[in-house]
Amino acid sequence: MSDATPSVARMRAILRQISAGGQPASVSLPSTPSPPLALSPATRWNGWGFQDTKLFVNSNKVIEISGARYAEVFANAPDRTLPSLLPWAEKRLGLDADRRSAPSITCAEELRLRNQLDEGGETYRALMQFLHLASEELGINTSMTVEERVRHGHGQTCEDVFRLRHVRDVERVPDAVVWPTSHEQVEILVNEVTQNTQIKCVLFHSEEEPTSPTR
């Protein structure tokens, strides 16, 4: 996620409306494509949004947004609070701000990744060759860290986020993550994985197969 993505533009517009006490309006999204994620991006691996930005209930029982992002939304405001948000959430959603749900898993390394590749196997060797091509020959950032693999291996539903915070065993994640920066690089990578490896389509990966797809 970056400050230029459509989702961030939508968030800015919604926050602007809420901080003004109005209703969210339709948003005109930028037409330019989102830039690629940097290695170890600032987004949460087990939740939504940026790590340095959160909504919290302050000492005055008013929702406030932390960090320095979305500064233009609050440019003419005395603070970074959203006074109408908590009353609305309590009335419409039944939110109880006093009920907290702290995660039982606090870092990605506490997770147990299942269905991992055998480091002595043919598929693992093919993956290493693929990552060597990506990083050494094409100059593409790659990662096999648990956090990056988990970050790119789940959906964005409430159930997905709950599982990451409370269920230690993770059945399926990508074996690796790559960050191509051009259409040409994507074509080379796709050709490589379809011609020379056992990497499969992530959306149709069979549960019976022992390995996870690389993204």
C-alpha angles and dihedrals in degrees: 000000000000136000088259100056122114091242091057091048089052091047091052092052093048092048090049090055094045094047088052092050094246136117123274110267132206113283130222105219125210115258096214116099119255115259116246120269116263119235108278094011123205093251123107118261092209104035148014129299136000123338092230095051127070141149114239138168108248128209090276091058091249125127112248131184117228130215130033102281123115089028092156090060090062097033093117097033126097092230144355097269130128102209098181098046101078096047089048093049092047093050101038103030102027091238116178106200091193093063108086129188109198114192116255089207112058104175134030093240089069090066122096110223113210129201094034124172120263104246089215094050133102095246092054091050090050089051091052090051090049093050090047089054091048098047105030103032102029100028093233121154112243135181140190097178117132092238096053093044092050092043090057097037106067141063130243103245123119088252092054092051093044091053092051090052099043112017113076099192115076113192103194133020133148115277090226142356127226131190110208114186102199142040089244092057091050091053091051093049094047091049090049096051095044096046106034111024143049093243111135139199108286095216094054101034110143117240088221093062113095098220134066124229124257116236 
